PDB file of C-alpha atoms and ligand atoms in Angstrom:
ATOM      1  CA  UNK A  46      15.151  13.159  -1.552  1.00 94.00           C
ATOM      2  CA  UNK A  47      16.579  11.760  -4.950  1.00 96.00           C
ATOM      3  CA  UNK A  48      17.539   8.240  -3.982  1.00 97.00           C
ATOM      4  CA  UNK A  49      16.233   6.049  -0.710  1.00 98.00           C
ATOM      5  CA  UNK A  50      18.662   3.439   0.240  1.00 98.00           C
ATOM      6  CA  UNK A  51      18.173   0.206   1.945  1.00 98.00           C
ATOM      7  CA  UNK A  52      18.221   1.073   5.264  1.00 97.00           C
ATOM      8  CA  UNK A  53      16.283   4.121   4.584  1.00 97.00           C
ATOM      9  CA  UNK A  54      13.770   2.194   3.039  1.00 98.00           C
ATOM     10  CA  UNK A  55      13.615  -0.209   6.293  1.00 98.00           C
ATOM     11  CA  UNK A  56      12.701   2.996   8.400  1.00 98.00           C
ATOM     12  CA  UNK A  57      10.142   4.151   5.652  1.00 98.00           C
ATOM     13  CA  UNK A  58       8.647   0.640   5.955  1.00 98.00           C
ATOM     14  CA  UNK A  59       8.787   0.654   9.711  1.00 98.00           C
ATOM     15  CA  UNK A  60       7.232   4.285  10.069  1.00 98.00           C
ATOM     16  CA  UNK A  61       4.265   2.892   7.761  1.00 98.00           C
ATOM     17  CA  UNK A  62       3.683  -0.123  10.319  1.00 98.00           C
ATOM     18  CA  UNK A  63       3.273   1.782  12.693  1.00 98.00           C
ATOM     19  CA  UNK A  64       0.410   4.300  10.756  1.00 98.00           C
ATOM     20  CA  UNK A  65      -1.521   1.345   9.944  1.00 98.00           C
ATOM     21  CA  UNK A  66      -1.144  -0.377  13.107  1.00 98.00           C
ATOM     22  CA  UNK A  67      -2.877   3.286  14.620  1.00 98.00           C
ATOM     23  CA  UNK A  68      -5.403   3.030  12.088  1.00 98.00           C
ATOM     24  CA  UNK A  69      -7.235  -0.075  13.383  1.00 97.00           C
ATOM     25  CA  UNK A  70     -10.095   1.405  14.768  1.00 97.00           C
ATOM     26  CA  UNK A  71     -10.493   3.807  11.778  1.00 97.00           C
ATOM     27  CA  UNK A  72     -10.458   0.856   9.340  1.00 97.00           C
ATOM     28  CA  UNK A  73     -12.674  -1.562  11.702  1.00 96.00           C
ATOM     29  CA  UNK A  74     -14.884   0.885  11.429  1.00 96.00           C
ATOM     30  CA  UNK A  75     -15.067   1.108   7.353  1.00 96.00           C
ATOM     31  CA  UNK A  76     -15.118  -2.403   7.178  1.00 94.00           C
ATOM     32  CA  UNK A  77     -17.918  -2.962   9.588  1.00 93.00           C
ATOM     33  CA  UNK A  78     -19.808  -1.144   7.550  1.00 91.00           C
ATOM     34  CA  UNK A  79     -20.131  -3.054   4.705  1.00 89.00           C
ATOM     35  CA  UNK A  80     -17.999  -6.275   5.518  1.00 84.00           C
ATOM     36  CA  UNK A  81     -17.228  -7.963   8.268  1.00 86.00           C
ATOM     37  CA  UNK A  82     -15.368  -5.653  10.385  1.00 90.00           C
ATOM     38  CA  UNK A  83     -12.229  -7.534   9.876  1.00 93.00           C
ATOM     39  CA  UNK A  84      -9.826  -5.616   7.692  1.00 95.00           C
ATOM     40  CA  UNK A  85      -8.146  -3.350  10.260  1.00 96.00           C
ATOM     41  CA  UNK A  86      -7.013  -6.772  12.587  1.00 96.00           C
ATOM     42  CA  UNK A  87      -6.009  -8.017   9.301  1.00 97.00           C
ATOM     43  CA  UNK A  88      -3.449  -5.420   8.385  1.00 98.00           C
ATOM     44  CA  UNK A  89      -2.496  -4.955  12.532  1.00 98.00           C
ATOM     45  CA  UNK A  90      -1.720  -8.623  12.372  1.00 98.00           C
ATOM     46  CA  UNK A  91       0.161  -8.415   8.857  1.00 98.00           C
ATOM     47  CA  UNK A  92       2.360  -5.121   9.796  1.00 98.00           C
ATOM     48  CA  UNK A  93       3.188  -6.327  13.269  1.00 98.00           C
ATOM     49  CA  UNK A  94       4.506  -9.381  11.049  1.00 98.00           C
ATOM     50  CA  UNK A  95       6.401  -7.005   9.149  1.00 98.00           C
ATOM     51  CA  UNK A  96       7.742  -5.314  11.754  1.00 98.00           C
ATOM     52  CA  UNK A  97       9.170  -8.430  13.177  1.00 98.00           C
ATOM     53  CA  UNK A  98      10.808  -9.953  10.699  1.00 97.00           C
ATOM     54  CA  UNK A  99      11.938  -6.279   9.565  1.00 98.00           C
ATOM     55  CA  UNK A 100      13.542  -5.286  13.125  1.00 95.00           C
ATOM     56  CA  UNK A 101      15.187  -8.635  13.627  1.00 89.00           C
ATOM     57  CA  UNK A 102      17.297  -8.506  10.710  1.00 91.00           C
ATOM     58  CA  UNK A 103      19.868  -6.301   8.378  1.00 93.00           C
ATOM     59  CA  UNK A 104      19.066  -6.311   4.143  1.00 97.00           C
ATOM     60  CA  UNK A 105      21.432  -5.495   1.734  1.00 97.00           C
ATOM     61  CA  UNK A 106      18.623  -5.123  -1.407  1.00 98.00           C
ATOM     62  CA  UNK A 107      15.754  -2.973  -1.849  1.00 98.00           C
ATOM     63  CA  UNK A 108      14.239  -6.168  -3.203  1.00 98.00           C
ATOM     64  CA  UNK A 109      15.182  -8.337  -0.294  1.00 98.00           C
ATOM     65  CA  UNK A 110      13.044  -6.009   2.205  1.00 98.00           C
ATOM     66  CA  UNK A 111      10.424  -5.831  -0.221  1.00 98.00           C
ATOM     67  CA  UNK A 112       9.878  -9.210  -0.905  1.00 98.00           C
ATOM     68  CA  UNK A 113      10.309  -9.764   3.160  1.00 98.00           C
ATOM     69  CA  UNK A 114       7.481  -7.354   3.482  1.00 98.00           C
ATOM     70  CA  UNK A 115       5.127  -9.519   1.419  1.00 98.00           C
ATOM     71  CA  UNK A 116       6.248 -12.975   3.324  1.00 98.00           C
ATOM     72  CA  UNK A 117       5.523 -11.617   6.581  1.00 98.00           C
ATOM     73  CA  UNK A 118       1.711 -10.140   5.262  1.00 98.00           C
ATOM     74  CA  UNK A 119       1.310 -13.407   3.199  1.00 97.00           C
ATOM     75  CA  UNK A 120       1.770 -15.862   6.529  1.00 97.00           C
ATOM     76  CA  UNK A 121       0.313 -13.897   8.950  1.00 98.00           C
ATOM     77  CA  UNK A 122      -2.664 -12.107   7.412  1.00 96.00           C
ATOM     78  CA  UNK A 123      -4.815 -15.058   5.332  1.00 86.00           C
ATOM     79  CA  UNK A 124      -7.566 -14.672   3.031  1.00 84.00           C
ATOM     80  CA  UNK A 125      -7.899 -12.494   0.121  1.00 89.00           C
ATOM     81  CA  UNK A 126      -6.225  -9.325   1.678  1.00 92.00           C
ATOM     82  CA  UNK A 127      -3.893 -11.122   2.898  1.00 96.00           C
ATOM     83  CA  UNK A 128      -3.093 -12.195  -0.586  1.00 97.00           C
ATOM     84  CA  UNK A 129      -3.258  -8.998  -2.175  1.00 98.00           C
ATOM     85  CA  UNK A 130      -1.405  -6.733  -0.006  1.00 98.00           C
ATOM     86  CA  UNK A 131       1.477  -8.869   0.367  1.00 98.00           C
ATOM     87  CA  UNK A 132       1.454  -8.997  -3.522  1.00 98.00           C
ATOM     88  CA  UNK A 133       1.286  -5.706  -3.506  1.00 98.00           C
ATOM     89  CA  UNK A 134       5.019  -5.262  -2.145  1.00 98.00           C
ATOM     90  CA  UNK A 135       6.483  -8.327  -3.782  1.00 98.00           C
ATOM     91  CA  UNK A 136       5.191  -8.846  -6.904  1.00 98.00           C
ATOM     92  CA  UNK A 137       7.003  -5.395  -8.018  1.00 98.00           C
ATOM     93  CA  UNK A 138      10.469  -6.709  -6.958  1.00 97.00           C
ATOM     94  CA  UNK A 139       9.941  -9.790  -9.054  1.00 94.00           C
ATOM     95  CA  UNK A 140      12.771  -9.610 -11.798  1.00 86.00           C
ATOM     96  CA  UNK A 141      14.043  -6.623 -10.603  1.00 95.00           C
ATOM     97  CA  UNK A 142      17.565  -6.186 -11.132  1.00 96.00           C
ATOM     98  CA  UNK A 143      18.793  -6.186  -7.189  1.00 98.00           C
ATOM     99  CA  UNK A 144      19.593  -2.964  -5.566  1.00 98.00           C
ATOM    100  CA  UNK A 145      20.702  -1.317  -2.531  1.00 98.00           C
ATOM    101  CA  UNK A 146      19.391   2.004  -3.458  1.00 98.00           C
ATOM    102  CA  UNK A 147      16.279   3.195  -5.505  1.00 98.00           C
ATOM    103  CA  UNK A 148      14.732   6.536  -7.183  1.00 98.00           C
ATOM    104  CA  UNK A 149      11.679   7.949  -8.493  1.00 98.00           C
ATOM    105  CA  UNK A 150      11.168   6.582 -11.839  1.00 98.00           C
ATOM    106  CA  UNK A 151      12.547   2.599 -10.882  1.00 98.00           C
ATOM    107  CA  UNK A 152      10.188   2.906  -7.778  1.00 98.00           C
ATOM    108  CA  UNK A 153       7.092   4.126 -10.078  1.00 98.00           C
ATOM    109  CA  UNK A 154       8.232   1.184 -12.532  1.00 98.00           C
ATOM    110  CA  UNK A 155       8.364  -1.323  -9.144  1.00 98.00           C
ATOM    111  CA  UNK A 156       4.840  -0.372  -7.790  1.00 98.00           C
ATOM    112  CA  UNK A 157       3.209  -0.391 -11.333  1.00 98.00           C
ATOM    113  CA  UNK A 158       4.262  -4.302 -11.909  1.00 98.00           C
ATOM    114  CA  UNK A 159       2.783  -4.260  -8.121  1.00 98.00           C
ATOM    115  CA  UNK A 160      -0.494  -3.289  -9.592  1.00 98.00           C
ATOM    116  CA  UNK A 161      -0.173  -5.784 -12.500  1.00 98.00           C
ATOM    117  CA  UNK A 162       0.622  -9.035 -10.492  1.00 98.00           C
ATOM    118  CA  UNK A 163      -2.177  -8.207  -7.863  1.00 98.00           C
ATOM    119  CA  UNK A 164      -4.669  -8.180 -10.660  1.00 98.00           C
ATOM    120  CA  UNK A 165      -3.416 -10.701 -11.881  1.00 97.00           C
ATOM    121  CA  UNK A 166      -3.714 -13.007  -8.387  1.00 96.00           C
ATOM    122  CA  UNK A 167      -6.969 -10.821  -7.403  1.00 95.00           C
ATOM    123  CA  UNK A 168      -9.371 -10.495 -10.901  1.00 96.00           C
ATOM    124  CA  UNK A 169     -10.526  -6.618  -9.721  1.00 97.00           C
ATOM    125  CA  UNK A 170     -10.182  -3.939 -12.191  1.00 97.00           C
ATOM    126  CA  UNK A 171     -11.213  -0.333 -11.252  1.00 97.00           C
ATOM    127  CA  UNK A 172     -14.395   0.601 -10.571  1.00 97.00           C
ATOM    128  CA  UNK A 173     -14.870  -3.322  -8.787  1.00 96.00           C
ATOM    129  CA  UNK A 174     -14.612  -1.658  -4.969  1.00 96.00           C
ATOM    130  CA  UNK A 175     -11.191  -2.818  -3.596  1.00 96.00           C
ATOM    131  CA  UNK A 176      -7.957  -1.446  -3.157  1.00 98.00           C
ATOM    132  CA  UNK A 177      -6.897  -1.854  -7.211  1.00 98.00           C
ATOM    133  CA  UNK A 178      -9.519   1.613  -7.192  1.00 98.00           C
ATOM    134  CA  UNK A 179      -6.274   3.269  -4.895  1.00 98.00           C
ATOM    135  CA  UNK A 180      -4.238   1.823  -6.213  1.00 98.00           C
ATOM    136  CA  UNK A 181      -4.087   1.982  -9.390  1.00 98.00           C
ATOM    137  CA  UNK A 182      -4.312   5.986  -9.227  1.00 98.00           C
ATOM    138  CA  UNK A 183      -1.652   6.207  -7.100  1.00 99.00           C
ATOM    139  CA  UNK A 184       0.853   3.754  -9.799  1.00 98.00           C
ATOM    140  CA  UNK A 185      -0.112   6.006 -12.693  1.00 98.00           C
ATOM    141  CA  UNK A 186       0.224   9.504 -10.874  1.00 98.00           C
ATOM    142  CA  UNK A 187       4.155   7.984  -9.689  1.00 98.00           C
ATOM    143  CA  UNK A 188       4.653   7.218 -13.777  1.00 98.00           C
ATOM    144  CA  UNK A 189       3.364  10.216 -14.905  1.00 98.00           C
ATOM    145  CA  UNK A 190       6.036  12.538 -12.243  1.00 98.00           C
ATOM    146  CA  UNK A 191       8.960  12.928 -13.465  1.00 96.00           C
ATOM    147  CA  UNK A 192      10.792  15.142 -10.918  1.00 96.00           C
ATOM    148  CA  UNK A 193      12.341  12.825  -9.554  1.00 96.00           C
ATOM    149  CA  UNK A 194      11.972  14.061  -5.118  1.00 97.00           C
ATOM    150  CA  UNK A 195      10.543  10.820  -3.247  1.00 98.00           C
ATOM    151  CA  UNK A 196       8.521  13.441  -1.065  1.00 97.00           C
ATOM    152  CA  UNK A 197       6.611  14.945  -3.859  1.00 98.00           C
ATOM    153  CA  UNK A 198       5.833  11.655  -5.801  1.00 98.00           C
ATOM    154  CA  UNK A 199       4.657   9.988  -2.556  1.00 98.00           C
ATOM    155  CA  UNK A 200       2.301  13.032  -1.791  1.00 98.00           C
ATOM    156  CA  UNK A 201       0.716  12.590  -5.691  1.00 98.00           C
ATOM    157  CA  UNK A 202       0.365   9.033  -4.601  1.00 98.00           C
ATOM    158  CA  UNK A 203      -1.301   9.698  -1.602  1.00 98.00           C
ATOM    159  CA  UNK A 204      -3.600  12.376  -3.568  1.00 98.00           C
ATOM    160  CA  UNK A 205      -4.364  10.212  -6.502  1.00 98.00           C
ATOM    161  CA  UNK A 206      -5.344   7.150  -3.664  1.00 98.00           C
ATOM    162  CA  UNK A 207      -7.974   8.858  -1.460  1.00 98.00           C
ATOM    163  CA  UNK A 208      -9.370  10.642  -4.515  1.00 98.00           C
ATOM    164  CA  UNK A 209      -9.537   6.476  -5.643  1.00 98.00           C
ATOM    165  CA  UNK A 210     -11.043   6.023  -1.646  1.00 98.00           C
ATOM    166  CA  UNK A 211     -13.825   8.621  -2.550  1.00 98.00           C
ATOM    167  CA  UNK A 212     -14.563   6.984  -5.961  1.00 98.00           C
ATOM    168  CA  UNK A 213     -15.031   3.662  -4.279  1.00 97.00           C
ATOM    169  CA  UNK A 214     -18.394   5.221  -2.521  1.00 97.00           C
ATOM    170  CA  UNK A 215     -20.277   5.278  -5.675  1.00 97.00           C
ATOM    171  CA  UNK A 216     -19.280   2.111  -6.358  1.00 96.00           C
ATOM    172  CA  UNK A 217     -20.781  -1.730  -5.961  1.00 93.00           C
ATOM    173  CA  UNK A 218     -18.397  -4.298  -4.619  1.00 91.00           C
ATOM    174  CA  UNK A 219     -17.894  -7.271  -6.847  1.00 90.00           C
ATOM    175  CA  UNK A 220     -15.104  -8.893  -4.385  1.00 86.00           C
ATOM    176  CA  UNK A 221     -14.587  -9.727  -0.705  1.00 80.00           C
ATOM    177  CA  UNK A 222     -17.581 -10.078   1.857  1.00 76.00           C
ATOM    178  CA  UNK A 223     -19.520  -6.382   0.624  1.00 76.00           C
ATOM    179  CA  UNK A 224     -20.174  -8.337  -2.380  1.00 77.00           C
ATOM    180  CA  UNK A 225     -23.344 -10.223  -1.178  1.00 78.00           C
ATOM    181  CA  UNK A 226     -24.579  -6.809  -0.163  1.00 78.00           C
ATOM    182  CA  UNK A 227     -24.163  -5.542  -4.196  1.00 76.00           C
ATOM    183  CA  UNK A 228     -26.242  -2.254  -4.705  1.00 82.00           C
ATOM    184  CA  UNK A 229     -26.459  -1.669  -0.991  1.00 84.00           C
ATOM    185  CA  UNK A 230     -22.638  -1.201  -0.977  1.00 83.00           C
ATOM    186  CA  UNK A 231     -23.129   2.166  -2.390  1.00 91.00           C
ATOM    187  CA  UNK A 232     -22.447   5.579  -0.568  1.00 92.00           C
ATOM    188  CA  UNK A 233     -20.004   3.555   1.576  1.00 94.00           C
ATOM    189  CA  UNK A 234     -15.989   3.354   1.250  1.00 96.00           C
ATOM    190  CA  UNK A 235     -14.035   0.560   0.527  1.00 96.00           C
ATOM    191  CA  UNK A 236     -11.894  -0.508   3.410  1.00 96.00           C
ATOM    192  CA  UNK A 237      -8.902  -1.888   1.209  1.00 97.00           C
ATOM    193  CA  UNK A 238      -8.624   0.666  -0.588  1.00 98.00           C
ATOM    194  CA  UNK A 239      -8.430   2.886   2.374  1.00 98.00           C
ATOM    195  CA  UNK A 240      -5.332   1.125   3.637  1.00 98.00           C
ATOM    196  CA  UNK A 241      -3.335   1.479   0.237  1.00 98.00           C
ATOM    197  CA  UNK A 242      -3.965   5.686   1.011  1.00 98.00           C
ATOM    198  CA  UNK A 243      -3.096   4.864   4.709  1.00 98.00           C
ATOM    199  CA  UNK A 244       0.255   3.235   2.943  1.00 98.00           C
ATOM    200  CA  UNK A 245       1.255   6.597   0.936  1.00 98.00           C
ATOM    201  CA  UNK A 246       0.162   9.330   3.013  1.00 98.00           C
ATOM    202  CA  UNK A 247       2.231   7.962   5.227  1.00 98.00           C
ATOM    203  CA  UNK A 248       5.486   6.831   2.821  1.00 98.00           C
ATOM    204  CA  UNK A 249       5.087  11.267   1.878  1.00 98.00           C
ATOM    205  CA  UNK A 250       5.308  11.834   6.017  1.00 98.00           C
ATOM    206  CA  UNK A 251       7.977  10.029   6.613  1.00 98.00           C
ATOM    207  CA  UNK A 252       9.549  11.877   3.582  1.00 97.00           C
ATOM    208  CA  UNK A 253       8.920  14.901   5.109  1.00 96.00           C
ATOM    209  CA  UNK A 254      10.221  14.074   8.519  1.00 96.00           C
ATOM    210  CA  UNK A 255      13.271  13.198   6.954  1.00 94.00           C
ATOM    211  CA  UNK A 256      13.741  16.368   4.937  1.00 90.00           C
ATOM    212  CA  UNK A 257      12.563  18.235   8.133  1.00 92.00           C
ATOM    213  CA  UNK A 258      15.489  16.281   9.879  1.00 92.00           C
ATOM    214  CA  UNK A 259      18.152  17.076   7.475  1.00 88.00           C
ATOM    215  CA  UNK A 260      17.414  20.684   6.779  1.00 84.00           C
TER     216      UNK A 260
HETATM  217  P1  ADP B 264     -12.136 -10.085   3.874  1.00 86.58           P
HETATM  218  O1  ADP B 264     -12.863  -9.552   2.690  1.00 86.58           O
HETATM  219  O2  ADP B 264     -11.667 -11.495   3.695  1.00 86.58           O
HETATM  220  O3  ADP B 264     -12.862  -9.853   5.156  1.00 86.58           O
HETATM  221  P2  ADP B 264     -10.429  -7.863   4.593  1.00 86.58           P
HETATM  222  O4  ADP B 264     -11.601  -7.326   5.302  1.00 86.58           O
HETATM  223  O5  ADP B 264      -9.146  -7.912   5.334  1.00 86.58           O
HETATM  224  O6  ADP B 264     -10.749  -9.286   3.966  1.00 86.58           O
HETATM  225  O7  ADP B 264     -10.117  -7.007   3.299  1.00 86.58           O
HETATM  226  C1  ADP B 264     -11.128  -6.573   2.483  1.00 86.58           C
HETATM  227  C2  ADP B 264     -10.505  -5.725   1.390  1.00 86.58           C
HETATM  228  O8  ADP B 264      -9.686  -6.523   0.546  1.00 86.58           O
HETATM  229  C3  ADP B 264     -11.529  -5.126   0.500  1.00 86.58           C
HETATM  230  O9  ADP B 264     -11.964  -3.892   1.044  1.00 86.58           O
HETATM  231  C4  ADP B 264     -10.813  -4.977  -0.839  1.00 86.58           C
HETATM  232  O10 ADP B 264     -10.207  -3.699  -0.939  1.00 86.58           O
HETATM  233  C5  ADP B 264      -9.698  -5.999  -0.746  1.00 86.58           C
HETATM  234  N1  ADP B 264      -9.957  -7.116  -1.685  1.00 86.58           N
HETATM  235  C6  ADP B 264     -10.702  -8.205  -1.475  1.00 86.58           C
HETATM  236  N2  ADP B 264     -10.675  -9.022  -2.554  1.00 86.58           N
HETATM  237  C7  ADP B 264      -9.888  -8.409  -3.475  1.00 86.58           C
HETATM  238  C8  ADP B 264      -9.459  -8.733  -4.816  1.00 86.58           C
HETATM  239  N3  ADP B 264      -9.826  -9.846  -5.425  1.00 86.58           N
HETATM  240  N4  ADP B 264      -8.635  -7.849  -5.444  1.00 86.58           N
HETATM  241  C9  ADP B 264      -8.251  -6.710  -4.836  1.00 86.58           C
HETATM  242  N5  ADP B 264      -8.615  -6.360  -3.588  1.00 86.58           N
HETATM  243  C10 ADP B 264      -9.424  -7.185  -2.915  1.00 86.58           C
HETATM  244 MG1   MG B 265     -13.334  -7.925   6.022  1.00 86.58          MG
END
């Protein structure tokens, strides 16, 4: 797949609801072991938002859904997560030329100013324990590909993010609630983090479904 068009990018965004909406237990689980347990009702609360306000309405830009995507997490999810993964699907689209349709390389370039605004709001840098260590390997392997098939760069992202979820274990946090437990946050993952690989693995299956669909 060369190009994803609005209303394919509506049932991309949909399909990856739903995958983090099933992975609520999975991320409860991460978090309770070194926060508060909270993370995975956070994101279920912040895609069903999305899915809402998604459903019950027709786009004509890539940037309209996008920047929808991060309303709907921003007012429904709170606190810092809640901040960051909403800026992490609006803060890409911000001075983006509008567009019904997208490829490879402007997607790469969308998700990379993604990364930049959320450090911007969030003050982690890699190696702090939060989602920037997923997701800032996932940005750079989508600018480094350059073949241009949304199935294939979405499947480096994914790779690049969980091999960021892995790094996180030898890691101390410096943000969110792990932070007060420093040195004892080691040999555990980070739960934010864990939802940005959640976010591409499944962005490449739906990909693949599609592909499998038209083929
Ligand atoms: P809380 O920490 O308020 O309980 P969640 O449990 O929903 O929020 O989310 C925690 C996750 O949010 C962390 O695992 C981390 O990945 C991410 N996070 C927290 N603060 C920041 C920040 N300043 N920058 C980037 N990510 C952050
Ligand atoms: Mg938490």
């Amino acid at each position: 797949m060369k190009t994803i068009c609005t209303e394919e990018m509506k049932a991309m965004l949909l399909f990856i609801a739903d995958r983090v909406m099933e992975s609520k237990p999975m991320l409860t689980e991460v978090d309770s072991r070194i926060g508060d347990g909270d993370h995975g009702i956070g994101m279920e609360t912040g895609f069903r938002a999305v899915k809402e306000v998604l459903s019950g309405e027709d786009f004509d830009t890539v940037n309209q859904l996008f920047r929808q995507t991060g309303i709907a997490m921003l007012n429904s999810m709170g606190g810092a997560s809640g901040v960051v993964f909403s800026t992490m699907f609006m803060g890409g689209v911000k001075g983006m030329q509008d567009t019904s349709q997208i490829d490879t390389q402007a997607f790469a370039d969308m998700m990379s100013r993604s990364l930049e605004a959320v450090q911007k709001r969030g003050g982690a840098r890699r190696g702090d324990k939060t989602m920037v260590d997923a997701l800032e390997p996932a940005c750079a392997a989508m600018s480094e590909y350059q073949g241009g098939d949304f199935g294939e760069i979405f499947c480096r992202a994914a790779e690049a993010a969980q091999k960021g979820v892995e790094e996180t274990k030898r890691y101390a946090a410096k943000f969110g609630r792990a932070k007060s437990l420093m040195e004892r946050s080691i040999g555990y993952q980070d739960a934010g983090a864990t939802s940005v690989w959640i976010i591409f693995r499944a962005a490449a299956d739906w990909c693949l479904k599609k592909e499998a669909e038209e083929a």
